[in-house]
mmCIF file of N, CA and C in Angstrom:
data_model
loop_
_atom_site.group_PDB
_atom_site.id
_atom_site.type_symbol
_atom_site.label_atom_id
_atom_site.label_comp_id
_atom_site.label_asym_id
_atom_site.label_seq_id
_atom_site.Cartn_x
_atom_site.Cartn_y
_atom_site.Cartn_z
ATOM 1 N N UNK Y 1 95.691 133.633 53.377
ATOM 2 C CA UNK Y 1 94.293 133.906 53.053
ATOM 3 C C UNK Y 1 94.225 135.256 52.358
ATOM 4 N N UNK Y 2 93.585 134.985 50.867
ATOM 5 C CA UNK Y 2 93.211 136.583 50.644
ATOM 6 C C UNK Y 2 92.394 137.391 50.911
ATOM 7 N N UNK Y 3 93.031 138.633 51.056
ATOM 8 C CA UNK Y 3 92.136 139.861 51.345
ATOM 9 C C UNK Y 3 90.667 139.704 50.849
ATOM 10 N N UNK Y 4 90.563 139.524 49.525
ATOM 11 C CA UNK Y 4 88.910 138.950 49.073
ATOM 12 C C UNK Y 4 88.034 138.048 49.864
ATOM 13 N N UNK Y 5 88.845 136.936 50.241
ATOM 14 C CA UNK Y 5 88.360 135.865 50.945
ATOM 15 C C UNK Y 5 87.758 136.345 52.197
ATOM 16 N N UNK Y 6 88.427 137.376 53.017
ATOM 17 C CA UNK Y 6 88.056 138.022 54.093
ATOM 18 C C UNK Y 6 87.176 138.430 54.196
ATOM 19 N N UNK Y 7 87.135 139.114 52.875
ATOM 20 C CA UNK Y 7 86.213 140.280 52.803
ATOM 21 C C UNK Y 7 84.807 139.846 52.529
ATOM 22 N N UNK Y 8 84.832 138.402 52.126
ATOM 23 C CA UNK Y 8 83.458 137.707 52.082
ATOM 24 C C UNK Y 8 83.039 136.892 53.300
ATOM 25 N N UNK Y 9 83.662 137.564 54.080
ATOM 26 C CA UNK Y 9 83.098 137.162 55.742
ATOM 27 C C UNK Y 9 83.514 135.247 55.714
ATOM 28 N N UNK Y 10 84.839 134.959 55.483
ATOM 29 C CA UNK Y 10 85.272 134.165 55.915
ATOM 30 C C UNK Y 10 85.906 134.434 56.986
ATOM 31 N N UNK Y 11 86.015 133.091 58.391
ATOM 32 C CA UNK Y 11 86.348 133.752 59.380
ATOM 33 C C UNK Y 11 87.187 132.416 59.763
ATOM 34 N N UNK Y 12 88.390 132.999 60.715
ATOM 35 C CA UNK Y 12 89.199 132.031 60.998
ATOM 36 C C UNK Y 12 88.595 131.257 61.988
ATOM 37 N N UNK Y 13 88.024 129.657 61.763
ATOM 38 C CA UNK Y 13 87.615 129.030 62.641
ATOM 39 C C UNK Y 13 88.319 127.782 62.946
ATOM 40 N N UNK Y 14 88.198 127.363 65.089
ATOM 41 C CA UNK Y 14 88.721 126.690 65.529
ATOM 42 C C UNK Y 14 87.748 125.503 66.010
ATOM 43 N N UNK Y 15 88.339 124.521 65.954
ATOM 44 C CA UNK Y 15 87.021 123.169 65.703
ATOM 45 C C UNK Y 15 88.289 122.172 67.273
ATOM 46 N N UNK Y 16 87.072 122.370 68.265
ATOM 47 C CA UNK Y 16 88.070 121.383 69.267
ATOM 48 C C UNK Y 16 87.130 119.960 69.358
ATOM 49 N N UNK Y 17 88.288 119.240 68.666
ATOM 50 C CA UNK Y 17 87.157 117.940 68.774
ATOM 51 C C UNK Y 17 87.248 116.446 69.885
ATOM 52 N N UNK Y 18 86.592 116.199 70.075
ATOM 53 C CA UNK Y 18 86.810 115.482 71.196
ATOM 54 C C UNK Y 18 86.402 113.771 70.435
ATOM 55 N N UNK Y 19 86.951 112.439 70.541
ATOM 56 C CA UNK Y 19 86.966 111.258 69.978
ATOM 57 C C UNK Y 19 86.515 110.160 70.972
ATOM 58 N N UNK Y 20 86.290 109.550 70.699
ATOM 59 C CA UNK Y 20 86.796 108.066 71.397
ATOM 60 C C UNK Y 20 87.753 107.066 70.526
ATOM 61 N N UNK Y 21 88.881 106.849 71.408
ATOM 62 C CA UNK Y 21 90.035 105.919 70.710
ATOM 63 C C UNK Y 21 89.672 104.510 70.346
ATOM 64 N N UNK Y 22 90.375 104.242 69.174
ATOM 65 C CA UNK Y 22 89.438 103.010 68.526
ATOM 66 C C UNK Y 22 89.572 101.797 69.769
ATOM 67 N N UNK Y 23 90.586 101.380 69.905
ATOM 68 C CA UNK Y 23 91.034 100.378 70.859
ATOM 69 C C UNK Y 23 90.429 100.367 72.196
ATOM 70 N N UNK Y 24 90.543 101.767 72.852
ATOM 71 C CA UNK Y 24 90.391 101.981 74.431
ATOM 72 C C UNK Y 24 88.771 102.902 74.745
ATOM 73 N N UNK Y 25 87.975 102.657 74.049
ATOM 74 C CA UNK Y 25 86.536 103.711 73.688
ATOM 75 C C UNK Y 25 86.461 104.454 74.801
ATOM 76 N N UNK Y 26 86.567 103.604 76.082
ATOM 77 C CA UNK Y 26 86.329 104.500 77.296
ATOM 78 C C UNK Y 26 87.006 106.405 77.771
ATOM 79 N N UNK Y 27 88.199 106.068 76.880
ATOM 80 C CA UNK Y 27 89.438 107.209 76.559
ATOM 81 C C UNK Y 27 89.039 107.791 75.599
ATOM 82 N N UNK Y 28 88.534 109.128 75.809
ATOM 83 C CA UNK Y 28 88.329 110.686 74.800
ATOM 84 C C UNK Y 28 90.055 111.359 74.470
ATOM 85 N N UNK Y 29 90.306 111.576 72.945
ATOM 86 C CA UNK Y 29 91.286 112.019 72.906
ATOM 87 C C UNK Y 29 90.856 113.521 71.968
ATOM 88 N N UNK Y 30 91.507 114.256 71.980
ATOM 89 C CA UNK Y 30 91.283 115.791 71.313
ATOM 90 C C UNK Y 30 92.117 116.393 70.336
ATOM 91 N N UNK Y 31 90.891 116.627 69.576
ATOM 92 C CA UNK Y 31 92.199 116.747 67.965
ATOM 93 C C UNK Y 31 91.256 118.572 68.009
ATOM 94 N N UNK Y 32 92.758 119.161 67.401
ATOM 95 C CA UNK Y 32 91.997 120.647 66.737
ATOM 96 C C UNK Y 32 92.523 120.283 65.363
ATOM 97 N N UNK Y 33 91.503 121.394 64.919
ATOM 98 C CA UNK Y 33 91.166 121.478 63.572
ATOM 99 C C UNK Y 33 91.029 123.036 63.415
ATOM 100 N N UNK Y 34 91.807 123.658 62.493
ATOM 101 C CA UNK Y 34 91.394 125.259 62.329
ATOM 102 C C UNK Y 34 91.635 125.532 60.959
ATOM 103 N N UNK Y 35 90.722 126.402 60.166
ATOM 104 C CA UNK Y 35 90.841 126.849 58.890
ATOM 105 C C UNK Y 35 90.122 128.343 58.808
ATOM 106 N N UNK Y 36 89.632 128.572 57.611
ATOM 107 C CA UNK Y 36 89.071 129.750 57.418
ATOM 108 C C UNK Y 36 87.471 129.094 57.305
ATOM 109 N N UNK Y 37 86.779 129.477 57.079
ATOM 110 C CA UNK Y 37 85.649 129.171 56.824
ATOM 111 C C UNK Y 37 84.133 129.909 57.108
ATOM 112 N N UNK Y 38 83.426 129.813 56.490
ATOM 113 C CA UNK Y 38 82.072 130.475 56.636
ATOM 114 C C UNK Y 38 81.187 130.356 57.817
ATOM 115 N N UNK Y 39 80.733 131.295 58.583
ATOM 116 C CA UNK Y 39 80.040 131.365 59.505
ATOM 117 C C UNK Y 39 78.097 131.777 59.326
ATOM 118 N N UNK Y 40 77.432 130.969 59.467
ATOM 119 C CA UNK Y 40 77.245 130.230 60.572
ATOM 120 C C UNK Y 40 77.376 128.347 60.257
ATOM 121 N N UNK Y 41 77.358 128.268 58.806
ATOM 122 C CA UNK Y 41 77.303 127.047 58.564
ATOM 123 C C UNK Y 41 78.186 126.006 58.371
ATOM 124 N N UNK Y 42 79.444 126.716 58.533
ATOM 125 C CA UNK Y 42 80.953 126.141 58.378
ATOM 126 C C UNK Y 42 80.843 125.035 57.081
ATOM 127 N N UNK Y 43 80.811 125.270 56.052
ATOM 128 C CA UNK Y 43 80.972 123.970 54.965
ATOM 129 C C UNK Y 43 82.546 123.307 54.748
ATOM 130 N N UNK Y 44 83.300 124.109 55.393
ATOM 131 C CA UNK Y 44 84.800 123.192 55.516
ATOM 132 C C UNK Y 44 84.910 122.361 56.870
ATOM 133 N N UNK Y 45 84.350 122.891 57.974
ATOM 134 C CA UNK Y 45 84.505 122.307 58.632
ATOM 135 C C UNK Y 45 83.646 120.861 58.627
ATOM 136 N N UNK Y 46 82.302 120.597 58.553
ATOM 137 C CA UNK Y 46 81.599 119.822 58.209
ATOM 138 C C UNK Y 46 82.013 118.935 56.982
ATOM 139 N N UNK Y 47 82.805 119.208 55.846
ATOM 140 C CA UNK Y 47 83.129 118.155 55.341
ATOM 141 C C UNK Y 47 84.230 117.483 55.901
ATOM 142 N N UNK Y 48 84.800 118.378 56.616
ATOM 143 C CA UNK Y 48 86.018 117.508 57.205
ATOM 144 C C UNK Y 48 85.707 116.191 58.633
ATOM 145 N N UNK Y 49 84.336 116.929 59.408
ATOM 146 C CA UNK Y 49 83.228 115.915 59.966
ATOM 147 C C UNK Y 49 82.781 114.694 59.355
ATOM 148 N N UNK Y 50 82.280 114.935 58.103
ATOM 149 C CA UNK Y 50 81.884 114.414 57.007
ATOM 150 C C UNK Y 50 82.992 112.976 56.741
ATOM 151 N N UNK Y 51 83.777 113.171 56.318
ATOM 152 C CA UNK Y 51 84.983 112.457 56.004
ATOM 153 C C UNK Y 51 85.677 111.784 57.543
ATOM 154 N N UNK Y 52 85.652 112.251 58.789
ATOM 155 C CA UNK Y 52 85.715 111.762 59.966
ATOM 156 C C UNK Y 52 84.891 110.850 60.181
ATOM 157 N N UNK Y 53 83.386 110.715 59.958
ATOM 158 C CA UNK Y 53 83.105 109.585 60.126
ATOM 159 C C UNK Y 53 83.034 108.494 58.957
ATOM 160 N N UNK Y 54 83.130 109.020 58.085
ATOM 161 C CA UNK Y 54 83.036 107.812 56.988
ATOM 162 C C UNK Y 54 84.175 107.209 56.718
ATOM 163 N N UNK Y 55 85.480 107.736 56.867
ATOM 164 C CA UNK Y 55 87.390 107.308 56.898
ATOM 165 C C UNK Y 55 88.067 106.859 58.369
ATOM 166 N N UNK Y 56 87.622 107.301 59.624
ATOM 167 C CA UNK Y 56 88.194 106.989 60.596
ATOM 168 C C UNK Y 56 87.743 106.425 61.393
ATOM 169 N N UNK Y 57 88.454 105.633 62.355
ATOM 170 C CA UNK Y 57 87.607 104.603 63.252
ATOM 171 C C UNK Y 57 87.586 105.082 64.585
ATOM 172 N N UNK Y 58 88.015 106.781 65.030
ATOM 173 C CA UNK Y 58 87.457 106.663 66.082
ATOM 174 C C UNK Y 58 86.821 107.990 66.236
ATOM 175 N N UNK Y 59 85.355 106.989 67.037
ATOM 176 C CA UNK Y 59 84.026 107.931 66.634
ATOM 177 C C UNK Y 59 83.807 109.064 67.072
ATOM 178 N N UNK Y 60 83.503 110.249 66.993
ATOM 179 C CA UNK Y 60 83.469 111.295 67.474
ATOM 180 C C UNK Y 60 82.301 111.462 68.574
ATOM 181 N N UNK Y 61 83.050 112.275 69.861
ATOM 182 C CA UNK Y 61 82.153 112.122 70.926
ATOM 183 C C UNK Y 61 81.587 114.181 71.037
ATOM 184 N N UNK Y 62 82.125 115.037 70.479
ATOM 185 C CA UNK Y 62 81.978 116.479 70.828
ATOM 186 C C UNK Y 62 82.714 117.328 69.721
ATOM 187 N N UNK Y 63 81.964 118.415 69.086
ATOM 188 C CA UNK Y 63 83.048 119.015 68.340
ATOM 189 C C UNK Y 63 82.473 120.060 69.302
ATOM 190 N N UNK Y 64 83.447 121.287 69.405
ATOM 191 C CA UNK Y 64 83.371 122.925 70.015
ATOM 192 C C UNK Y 64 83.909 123.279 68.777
ATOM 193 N N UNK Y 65 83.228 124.797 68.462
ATOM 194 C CA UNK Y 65 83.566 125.306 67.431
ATOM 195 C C UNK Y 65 84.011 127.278 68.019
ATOM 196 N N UNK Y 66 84.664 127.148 67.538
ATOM 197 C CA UNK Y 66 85.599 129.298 67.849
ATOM 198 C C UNK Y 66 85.340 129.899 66.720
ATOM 199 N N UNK Y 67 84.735 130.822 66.723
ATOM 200 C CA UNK Y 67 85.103 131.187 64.934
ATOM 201 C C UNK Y 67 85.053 132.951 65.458
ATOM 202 N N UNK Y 68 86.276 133.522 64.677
ATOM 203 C CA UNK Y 68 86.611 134.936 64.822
ATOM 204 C C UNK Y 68 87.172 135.078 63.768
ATOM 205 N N UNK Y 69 85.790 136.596 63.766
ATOM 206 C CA UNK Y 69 85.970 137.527 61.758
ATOM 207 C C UNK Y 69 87.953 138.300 62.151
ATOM 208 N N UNK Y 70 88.502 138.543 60.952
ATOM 209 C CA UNK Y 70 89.833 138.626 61.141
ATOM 210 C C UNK Y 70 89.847 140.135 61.034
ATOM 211 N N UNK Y 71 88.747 141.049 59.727
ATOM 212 C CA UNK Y 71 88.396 141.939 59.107
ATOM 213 C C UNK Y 71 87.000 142.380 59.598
ATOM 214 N N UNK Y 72 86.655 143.563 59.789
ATOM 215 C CA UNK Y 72 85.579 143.792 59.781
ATOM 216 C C UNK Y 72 85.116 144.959 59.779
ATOM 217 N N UNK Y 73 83.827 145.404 59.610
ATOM 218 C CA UNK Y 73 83.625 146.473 58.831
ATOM 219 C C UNK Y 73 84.075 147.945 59.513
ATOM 220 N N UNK Y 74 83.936 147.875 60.911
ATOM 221 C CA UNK Y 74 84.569 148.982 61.799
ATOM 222 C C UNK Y 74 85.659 149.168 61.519
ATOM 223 N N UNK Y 75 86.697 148.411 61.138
ATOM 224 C CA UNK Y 75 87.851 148.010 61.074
ATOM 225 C C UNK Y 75 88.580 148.955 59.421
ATOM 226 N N UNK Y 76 87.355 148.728 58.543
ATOM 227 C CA UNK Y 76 88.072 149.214 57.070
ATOM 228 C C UNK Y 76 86.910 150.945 57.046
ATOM 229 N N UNK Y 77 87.846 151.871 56.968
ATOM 230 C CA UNK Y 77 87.277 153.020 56.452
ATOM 231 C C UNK Y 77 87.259 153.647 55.599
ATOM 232 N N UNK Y 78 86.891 154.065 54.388
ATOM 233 C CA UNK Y 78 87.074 154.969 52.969
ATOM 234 C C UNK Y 78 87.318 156.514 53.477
ATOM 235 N N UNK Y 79 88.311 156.242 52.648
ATOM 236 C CA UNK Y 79 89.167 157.784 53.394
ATOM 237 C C UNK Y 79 89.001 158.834 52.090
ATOM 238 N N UNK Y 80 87.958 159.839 52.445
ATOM 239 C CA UNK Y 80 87.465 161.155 51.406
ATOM 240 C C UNK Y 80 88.298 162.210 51.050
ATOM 241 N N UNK Y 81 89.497 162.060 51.358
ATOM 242 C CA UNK Y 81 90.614 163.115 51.083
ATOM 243 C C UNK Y 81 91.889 162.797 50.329
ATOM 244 N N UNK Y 82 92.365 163.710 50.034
ATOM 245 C CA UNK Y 82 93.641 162.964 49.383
ATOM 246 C C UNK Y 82 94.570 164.603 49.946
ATOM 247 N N UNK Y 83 95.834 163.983 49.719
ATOM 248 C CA UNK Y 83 97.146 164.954 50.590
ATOM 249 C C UNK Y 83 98.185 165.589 49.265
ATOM 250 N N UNK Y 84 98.329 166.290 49.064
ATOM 251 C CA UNK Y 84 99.191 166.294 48.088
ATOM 252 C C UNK Y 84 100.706 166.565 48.412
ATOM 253 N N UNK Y 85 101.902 166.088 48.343
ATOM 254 C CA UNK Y 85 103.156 166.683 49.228
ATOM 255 C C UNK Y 85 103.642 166.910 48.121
ATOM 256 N N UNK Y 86 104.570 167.875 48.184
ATOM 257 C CA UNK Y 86 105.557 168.493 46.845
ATOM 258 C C UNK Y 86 106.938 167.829 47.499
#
């Protein structure tokens, strides 16, 4: 991930998703899913929702979502000096 990307408040997010198996419905199985993505509206994660229900046959019962900034502004300081060494 680039530094830019960061820096536009993409944040590493974790997507715990919970299913029902096509065959056995009664049985929840759990897939993660983690990328970078925008907070609060996640548009990667949601297309990948998106495409879960319209491509796969087993239906989704729960997503949980984690999302933690990697960078942040406490974190980067502009430093007003410069050192000179001979």
């Amino acid at each position: 991930m680039s530094l830019v990307r960061q820096l536009q408040n993409h944040r590493l997010t974790t997507a715990r998703i919970f299913y029902h198996l096509p065959d056995f419905p009664a049985v929840l199985q759990q897939y993660i899913w983690q990328d970078y993505d925008l907070a609060p509206d996640f548009p990667h994660l949601r297309r990948f929702l998106d495409f879960w229900q319209r491509e796969l046959d087993g239906p989704l019962h729960s997503v949980h979502v984690m999302s933690a900034s990697l960078i942040t502004s406490s974190e980067m300081k502009v430093v007003h000096q410069e050192f000179v060494l001979h």
